[in-house]
mmCIF file of C-alpha atoms and ligand atoms in Angstrom:
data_model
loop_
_atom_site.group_PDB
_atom_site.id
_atom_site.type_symbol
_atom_site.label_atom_id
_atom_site.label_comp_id
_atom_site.label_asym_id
_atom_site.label_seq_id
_atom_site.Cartn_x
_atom_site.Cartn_y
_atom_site.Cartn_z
ATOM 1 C CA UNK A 933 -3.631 26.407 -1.703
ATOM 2 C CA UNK A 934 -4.045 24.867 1.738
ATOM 3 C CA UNK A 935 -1.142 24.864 3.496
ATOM 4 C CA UNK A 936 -0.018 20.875 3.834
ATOM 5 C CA UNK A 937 -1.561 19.051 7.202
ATOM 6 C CA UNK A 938 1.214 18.751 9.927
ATOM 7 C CA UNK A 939 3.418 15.132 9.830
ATOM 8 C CA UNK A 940 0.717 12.677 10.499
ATOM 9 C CA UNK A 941 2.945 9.833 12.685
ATOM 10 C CA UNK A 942 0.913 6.404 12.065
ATOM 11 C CA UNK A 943 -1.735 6.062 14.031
ATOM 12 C CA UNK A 944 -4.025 3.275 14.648
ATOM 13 C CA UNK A 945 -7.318 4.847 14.058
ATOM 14 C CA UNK A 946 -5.869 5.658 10.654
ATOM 15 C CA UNK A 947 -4.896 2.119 10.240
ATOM 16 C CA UNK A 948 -8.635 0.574 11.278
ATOM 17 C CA UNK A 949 -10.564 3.067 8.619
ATOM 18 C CA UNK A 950 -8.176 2.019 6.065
ATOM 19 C CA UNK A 951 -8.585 -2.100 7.151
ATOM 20 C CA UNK A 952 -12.165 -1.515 7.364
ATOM 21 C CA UNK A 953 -12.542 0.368 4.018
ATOM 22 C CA UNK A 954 -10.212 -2.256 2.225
ATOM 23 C CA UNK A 955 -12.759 -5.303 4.227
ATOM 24 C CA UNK A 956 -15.724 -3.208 2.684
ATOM 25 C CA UNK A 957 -17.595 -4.015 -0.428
ATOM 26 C CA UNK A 958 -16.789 -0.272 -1.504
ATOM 27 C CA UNK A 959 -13.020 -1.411 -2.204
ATOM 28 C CA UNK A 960 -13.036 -3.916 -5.063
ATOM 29 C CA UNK A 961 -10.234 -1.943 -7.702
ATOM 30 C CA UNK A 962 -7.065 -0.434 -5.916
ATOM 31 C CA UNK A 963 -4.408 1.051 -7.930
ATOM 32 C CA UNK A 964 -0.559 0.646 -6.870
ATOM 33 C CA UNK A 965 1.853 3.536 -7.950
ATOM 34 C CA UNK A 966 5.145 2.107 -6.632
ATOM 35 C CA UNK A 967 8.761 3.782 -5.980
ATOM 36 C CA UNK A 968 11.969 2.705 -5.229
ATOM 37 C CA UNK A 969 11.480 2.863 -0.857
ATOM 38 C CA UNK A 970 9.475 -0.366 -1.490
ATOM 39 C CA UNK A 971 12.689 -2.072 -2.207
ATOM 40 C CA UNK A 972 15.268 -0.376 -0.532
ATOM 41 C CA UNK A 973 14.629 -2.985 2.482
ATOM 42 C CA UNK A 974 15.642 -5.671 -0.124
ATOM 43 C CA UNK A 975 18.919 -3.635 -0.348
ATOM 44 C CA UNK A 976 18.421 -1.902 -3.614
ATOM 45 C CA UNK A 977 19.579 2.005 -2.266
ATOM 46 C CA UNK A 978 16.963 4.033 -3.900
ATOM 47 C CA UNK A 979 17.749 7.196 -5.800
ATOM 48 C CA UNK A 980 17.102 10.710 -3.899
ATOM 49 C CA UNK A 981 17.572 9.439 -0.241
ATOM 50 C CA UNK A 982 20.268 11.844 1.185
ATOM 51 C CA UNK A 983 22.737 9.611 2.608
ATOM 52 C CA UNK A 984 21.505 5.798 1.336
ATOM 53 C CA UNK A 985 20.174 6.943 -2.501
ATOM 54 C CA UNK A 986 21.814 6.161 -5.518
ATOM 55 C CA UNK A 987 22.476 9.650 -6.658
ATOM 56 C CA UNK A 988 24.213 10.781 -3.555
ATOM 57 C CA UNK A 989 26.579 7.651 -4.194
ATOM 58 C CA UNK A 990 26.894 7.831 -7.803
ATOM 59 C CA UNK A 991 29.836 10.112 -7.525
ATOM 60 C CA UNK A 992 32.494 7.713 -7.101
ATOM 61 C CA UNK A 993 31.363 7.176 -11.273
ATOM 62 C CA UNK A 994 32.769 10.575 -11.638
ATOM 63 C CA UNK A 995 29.277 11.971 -13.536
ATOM 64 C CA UNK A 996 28.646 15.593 -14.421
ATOM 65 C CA UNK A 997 25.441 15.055 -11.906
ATOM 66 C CA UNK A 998 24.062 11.936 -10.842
ATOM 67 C CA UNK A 999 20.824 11.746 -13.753
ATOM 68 C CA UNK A 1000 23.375 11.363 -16.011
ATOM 69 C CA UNK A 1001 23.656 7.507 -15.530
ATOM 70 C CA UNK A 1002 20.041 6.927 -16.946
ATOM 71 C CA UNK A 1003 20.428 9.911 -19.595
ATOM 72 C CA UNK A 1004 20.368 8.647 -23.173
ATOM 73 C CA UNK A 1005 23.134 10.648 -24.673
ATOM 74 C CA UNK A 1006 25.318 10.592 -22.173
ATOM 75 C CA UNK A 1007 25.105 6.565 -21.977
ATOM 76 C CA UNK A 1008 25.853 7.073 -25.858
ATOM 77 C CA UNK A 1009 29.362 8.606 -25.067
ATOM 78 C CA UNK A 1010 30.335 7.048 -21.717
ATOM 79 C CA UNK A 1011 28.039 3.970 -21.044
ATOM 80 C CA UNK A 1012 30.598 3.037 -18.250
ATOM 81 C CA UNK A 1013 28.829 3.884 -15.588
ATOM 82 C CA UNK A 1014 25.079 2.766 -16.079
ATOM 83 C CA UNK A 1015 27.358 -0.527 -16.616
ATOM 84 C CA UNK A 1016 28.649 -0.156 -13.445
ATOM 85 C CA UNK A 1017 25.252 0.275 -11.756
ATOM 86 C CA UNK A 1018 23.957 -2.227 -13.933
ATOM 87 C CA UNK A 1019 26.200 -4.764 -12.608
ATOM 88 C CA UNK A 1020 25.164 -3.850 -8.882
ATOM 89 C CA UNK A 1021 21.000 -3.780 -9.230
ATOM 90 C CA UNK A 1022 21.231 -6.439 -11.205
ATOM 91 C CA UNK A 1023 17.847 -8.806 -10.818
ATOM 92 C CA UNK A 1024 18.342 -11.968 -9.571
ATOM 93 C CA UNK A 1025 20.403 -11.207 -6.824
ATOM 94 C CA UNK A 1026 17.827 -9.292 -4.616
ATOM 95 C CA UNK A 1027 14.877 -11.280 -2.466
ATOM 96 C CA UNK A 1028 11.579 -9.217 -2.887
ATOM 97 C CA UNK A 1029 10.246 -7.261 0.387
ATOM 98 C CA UNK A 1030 7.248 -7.928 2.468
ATOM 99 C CA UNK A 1031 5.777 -5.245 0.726
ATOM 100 C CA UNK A 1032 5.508 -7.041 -2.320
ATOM 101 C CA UNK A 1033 4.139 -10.343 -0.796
ATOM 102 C CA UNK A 1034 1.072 -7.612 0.284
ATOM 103 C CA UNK A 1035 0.827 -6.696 -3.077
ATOM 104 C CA UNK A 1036 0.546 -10.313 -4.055
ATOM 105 C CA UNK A 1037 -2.174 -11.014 -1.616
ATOM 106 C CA UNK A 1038 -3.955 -7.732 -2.596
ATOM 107 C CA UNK A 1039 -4.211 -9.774 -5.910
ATOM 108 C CA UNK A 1040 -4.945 -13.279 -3.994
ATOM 109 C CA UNK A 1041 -8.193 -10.968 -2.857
ATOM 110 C CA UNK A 1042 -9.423 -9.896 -5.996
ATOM 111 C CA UNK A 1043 -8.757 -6.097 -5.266
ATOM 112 C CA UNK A 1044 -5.833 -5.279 -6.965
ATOM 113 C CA UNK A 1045 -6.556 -3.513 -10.527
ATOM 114 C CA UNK A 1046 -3.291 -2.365 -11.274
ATOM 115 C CA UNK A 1047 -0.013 -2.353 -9.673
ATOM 116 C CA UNK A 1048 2.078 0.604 -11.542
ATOM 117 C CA UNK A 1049 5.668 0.555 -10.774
ATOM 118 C CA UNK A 1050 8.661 3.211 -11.420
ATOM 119 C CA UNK A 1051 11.126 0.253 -10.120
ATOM 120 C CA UNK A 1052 13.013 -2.017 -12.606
ATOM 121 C CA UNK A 1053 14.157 -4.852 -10.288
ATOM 122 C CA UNK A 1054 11.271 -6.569 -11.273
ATOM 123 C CA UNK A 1055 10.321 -7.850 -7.870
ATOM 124 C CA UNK A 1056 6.968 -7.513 -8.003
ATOM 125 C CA UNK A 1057 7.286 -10.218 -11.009
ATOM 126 C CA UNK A 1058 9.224 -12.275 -8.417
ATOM 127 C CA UNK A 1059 7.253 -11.918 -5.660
ATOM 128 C CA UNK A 1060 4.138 -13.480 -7.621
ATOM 129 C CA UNK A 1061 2.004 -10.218 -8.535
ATOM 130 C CA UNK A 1062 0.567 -11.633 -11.441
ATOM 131 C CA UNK A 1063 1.836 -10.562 -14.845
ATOM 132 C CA UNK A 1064 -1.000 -8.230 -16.316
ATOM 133 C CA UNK A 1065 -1.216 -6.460 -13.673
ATOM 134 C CA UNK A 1066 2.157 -4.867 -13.322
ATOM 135 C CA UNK A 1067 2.733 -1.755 -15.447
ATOM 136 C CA UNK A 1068 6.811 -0.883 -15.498
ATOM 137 C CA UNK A 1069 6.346 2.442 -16.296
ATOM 138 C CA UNK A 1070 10.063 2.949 -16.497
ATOM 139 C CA UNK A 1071 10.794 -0.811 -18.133
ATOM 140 C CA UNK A 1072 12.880 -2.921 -16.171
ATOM 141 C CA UNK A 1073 16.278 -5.249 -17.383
ATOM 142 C CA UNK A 1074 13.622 -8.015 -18.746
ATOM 143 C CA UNK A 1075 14.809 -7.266 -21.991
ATOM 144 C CA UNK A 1076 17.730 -5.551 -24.099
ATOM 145 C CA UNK A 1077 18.103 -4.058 -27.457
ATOM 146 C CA UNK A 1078 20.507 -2.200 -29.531
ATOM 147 C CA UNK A 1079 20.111 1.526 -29.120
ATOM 148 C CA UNK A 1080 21.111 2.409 -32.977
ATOM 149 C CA UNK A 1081 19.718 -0.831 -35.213
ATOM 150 C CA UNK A 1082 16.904 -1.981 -32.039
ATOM 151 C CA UNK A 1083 18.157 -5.521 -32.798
ATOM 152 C CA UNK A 1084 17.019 -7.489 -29.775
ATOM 153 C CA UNK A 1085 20.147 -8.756 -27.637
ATOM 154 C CA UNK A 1086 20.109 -12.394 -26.088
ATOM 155 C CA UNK A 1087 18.846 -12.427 -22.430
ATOM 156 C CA UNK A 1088 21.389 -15.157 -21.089
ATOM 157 C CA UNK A 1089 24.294 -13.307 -22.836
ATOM 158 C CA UNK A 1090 23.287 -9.786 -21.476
ATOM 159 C CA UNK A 1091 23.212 -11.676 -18.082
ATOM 160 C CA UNK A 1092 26.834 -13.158 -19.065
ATOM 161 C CA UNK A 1093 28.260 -9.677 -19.604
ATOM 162 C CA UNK A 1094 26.836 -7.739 -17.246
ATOM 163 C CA UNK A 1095 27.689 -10.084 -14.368
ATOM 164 C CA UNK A 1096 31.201 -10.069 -16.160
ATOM 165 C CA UNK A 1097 31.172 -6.289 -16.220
ATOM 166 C CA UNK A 1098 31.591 -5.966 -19.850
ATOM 167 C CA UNK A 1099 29.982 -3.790 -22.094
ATOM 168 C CA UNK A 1100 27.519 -5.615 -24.715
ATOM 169 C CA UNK A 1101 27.659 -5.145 -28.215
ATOM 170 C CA UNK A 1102 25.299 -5.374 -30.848
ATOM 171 C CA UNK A 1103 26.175 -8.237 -33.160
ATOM 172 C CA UNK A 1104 24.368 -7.498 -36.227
ATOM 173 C CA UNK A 1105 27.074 -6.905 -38.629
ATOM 174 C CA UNK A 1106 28.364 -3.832 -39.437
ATOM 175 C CA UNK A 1107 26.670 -2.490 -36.573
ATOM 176 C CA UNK A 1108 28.098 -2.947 -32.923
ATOM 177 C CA UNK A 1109 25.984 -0.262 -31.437
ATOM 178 C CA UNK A 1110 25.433 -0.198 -27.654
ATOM 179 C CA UNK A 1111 23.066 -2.438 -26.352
ATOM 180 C CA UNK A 1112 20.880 -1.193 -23.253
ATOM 181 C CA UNK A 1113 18.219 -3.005 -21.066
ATOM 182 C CA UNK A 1114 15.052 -1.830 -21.816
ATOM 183 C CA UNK A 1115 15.068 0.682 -18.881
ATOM 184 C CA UNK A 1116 13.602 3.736 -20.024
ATOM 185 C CA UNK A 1117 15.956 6.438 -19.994
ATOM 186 C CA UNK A 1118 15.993 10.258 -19.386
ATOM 187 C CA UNK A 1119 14.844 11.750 -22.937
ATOM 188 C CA UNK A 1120 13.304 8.356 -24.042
ATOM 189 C CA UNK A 1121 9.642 8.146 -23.773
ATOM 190 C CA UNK A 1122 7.476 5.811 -21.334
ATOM 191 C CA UNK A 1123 6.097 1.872 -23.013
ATOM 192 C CA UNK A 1124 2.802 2.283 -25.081
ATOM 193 C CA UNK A 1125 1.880 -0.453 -22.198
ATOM 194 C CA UNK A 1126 2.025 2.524 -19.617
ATOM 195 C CA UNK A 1127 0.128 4.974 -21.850
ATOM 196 C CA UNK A 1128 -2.384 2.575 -22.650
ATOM 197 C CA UNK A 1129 -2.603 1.552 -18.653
ATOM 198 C CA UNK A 1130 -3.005 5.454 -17.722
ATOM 199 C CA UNK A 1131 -7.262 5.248 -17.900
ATOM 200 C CA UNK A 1132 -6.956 2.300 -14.934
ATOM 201 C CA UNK A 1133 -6.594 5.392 -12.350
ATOM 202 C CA UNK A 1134 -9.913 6.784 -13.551
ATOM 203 C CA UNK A 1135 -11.059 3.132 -12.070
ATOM 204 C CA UNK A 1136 -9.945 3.380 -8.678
ATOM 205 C CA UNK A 1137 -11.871 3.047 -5.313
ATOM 206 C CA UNK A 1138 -8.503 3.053 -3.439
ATOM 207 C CA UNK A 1139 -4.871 4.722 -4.250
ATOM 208 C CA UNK A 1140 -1.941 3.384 -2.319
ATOM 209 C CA UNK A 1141 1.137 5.433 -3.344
ATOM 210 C CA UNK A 1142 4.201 3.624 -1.817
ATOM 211 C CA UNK A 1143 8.188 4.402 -1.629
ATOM 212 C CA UNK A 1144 8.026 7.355 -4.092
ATOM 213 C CA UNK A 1145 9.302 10.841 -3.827
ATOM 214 C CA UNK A 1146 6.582 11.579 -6.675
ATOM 215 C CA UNK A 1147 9.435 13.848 -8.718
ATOM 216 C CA UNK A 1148 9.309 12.110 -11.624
ATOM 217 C CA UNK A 1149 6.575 12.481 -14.681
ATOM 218 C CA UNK A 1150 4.486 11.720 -15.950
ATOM 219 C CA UNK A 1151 4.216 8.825 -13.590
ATOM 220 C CA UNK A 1152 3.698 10.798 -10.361
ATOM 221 C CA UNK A 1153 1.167 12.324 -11.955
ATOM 222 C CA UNK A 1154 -1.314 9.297 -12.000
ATOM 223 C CA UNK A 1155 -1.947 10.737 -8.685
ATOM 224 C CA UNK A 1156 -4.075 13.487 -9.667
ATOM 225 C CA UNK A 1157 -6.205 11.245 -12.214
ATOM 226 C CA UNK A 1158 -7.883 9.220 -8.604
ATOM 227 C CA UNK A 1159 -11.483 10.305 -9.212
ATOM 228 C CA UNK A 1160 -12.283 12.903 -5.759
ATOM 229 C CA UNK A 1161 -14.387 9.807 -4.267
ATOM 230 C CA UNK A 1162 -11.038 7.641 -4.605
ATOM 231 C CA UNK A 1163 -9.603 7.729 -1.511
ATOM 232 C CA UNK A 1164 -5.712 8.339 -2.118
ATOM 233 C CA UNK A 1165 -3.063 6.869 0.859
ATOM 234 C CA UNK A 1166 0.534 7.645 1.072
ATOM 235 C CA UNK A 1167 2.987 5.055 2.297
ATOM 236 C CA UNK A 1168 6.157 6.734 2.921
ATOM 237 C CA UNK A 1169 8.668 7.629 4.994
ATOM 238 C CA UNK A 1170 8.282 11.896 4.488
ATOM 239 C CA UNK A 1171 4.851 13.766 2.529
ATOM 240 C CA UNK A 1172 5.695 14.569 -1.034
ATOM 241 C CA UNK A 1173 3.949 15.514 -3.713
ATOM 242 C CA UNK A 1174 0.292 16.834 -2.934
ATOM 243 C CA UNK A 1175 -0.924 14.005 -1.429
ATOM 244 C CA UNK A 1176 -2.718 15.291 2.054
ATOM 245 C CA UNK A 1177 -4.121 18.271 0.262
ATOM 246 C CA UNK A 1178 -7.908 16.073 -0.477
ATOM 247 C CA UNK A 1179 -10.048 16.146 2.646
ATOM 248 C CA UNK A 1180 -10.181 12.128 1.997
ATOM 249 C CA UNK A 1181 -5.909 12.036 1.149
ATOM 250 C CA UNK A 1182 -4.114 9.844 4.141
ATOM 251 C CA UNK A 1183 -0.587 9.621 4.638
ATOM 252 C CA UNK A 1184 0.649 7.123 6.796
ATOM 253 C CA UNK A 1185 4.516 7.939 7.278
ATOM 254 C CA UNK A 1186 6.645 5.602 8.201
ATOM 255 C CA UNK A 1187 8.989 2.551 6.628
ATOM 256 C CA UNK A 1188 6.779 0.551 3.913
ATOM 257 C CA UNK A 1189 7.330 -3.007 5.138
ATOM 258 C CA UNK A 1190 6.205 -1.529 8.369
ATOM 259 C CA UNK A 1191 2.707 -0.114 7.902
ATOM 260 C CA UNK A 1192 2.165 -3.088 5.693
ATOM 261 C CA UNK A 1193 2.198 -5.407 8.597
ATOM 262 C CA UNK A 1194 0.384 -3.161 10.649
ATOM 263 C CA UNK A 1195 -2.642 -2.724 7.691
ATOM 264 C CA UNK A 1196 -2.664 -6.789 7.382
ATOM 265 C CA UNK A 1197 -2.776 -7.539 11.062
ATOM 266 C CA UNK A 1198 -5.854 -4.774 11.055
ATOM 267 C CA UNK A 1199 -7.046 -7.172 8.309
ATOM 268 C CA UNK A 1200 -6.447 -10.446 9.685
ATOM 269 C CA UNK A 1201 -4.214 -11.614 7.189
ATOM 270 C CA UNK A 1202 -0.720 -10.939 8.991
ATOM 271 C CA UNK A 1203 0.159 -14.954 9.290
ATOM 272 C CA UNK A 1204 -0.926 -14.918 5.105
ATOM 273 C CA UNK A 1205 1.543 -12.315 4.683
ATOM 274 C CA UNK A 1206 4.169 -13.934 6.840
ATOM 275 C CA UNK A 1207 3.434 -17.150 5.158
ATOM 276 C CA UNK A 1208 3.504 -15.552 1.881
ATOM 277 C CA UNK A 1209 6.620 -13.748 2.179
ATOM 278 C CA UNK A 1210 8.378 -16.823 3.948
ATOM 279 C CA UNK A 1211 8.383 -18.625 1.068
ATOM 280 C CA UNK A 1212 9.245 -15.820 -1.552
HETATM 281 N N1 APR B 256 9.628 2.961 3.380
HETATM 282 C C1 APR B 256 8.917 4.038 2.934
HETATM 283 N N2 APR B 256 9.464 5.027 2.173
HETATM 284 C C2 APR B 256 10.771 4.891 1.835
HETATM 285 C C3 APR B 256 11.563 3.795 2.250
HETATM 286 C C4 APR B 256 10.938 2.807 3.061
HETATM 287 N N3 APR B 256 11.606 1.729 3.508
HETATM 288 N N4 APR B 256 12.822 3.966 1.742
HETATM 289 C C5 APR B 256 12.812 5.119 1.042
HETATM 290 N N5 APR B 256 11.582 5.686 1.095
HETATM 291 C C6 APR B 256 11.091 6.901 0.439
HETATM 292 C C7 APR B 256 12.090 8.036 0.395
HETATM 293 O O1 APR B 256 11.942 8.847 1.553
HETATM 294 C C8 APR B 256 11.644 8.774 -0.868
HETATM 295 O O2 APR B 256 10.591 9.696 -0.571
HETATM 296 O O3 APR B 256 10.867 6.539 -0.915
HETATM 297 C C9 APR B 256 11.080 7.672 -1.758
HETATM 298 C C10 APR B 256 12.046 7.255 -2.852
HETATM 299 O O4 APR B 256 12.147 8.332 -3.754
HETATM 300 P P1 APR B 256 13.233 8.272 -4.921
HETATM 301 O O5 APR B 256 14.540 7.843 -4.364
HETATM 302 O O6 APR B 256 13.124 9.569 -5.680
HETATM 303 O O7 APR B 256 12.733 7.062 -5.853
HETATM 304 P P2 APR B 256 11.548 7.126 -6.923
HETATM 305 O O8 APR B 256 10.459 8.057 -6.467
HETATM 306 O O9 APR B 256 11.175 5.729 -7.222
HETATM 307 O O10 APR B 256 12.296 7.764 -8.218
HETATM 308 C C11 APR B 256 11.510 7.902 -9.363
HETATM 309 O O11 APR B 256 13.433 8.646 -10.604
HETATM 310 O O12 APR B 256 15.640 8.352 -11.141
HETATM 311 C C12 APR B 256 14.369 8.161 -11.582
HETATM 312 O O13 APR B 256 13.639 6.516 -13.059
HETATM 313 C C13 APR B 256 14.111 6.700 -11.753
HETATM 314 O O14 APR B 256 12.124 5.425 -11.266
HETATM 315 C C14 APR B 256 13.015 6.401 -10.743
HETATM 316 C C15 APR B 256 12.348 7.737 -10.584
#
């Protein structure tokens, strides 16, 4: 394979040919695939950072290793700790990022197709992305069921408890299984939503890949179903995956919220976006 182009810093010219494609009538359907560094500037750590991630400062929930806290079976015998976590990502408590206001006015345009998200702070709901065209590929804390009978558990109690820090129950009787958000787990498999969604990359004109360390599939592998003419840009702050390896592949490094402004002033929307965000 070709060896991986050198760190590209940002640079402006990138920045115009990306404004002027996105201006262009060529670029009427871009797809979103989403990580956690789009909302780590809202203060929700992400997970494989070295020092700031989640994993790296799980350990004070004494796991065997750090997956463990979304891992099915493990929640099963110990579901202490995802309870833990639970109670500090909660939604609600977290303001959504300037990146997601650009998002939202991707929509206001008419260009965005679909916005596919790993996250499950659900701040792309808050930040007004419209509804059909999120896909959370890993859920999100929207809803909660029992993990033995599937009963669904009441949204304002599961808020009660887990703000409480108690574990939630399943009331049907004779059950009192665990309940857990609909986050989907290590071992579980991904919504029929996101299966069904997967044929929306084939659609693409334009790939933005932002705040992902693309380890986790299948969702990082959307990336490889951009038809060859789609052009596919990485938003992040270090290359991963294989994006760079297409001769039409650009990777703008650097901090999300960042290069956003930088792409919307190119575009003449930066006081939109301020605006936008302001009031989010
Ligand atoms: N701007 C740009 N990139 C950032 C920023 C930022 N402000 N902050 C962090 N990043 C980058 C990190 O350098 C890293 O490459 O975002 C990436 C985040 O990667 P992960 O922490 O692995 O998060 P993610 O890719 O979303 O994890 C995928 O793993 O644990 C599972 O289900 C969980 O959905 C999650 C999945």
């Amino acid at each position: 394979a070709k060896p991986m182009p050198q760190k590209k810093v940002l640079k402006s010219r990138d920045l115009s040919g990306l404004a002027d494609y996105i201006a262009s009538d060529k670029c009427n359907n871009i797809v979103l695939m989403l990580g956690a560094g789009v909302s780590t500037s809202a203060g929700i750590p992400d997970f494989r950072s070295p020092e700031t991630g989640l994993y790296a400062n799980l350990a004070r929930l004494r796991l065997p290793y750090p997956e463990a806290v979304f891992e099915i079976n493990f929640f099963r015998e110990n579901p202490e700790p995802f309870y833990t976590l639970a109670h500090e990502l909660y939604p609600g408590k977290f303001r959504p990022t300037v990146t997601h206001s650009f998002i939202r006015l991707l929509a206001a345009n008419g260009l965005l197709h679909t916005c596919f998200t790993q996250n499950i702070d659900t701040l792309e709901r808050r930040a007004g992305v419209p509804d059909d065209k999120i896909i959370e590929a890993h859920g999100s804390f929207a809803s909660q069921r029992c993990i033995d009978c599937q009963q669904p558990y009441d949204d304002a109690k599961m808020k009660r408890k887990i703000l409480a820090k108690e574990t939630p129950r399943c009331e049907t009787p004779k059950c009192g299984g665990l309940v857990k958000p609909d986050i989907v787990f290590f071992g579980e498999s991904l919504p029929d939503e996101f299966i069904r969604a997967i044929p929306n990359v084939a659609k693409a004109d334009l790939l933005i890949i932002m705040g992902t360390s693309l380890t986790v599939h299948p969702f990082a592998g959307l990336a490889e179903r951009a038809p060859l003419a789609c052009p596919r840009v990485l938003v992040n702050l270090d290359v991963v995956g294989s994006i760079g390896r297409r001769p039409n592949d650009l990777v703008l490094l650097g901090k999300c919220d960042e290069v956003v402004r930088a792409l919307c002033e190119k575009l003449g929307w930066g006081e939109e976006l301020e605006a936008l965000w302001a009031k989010t």
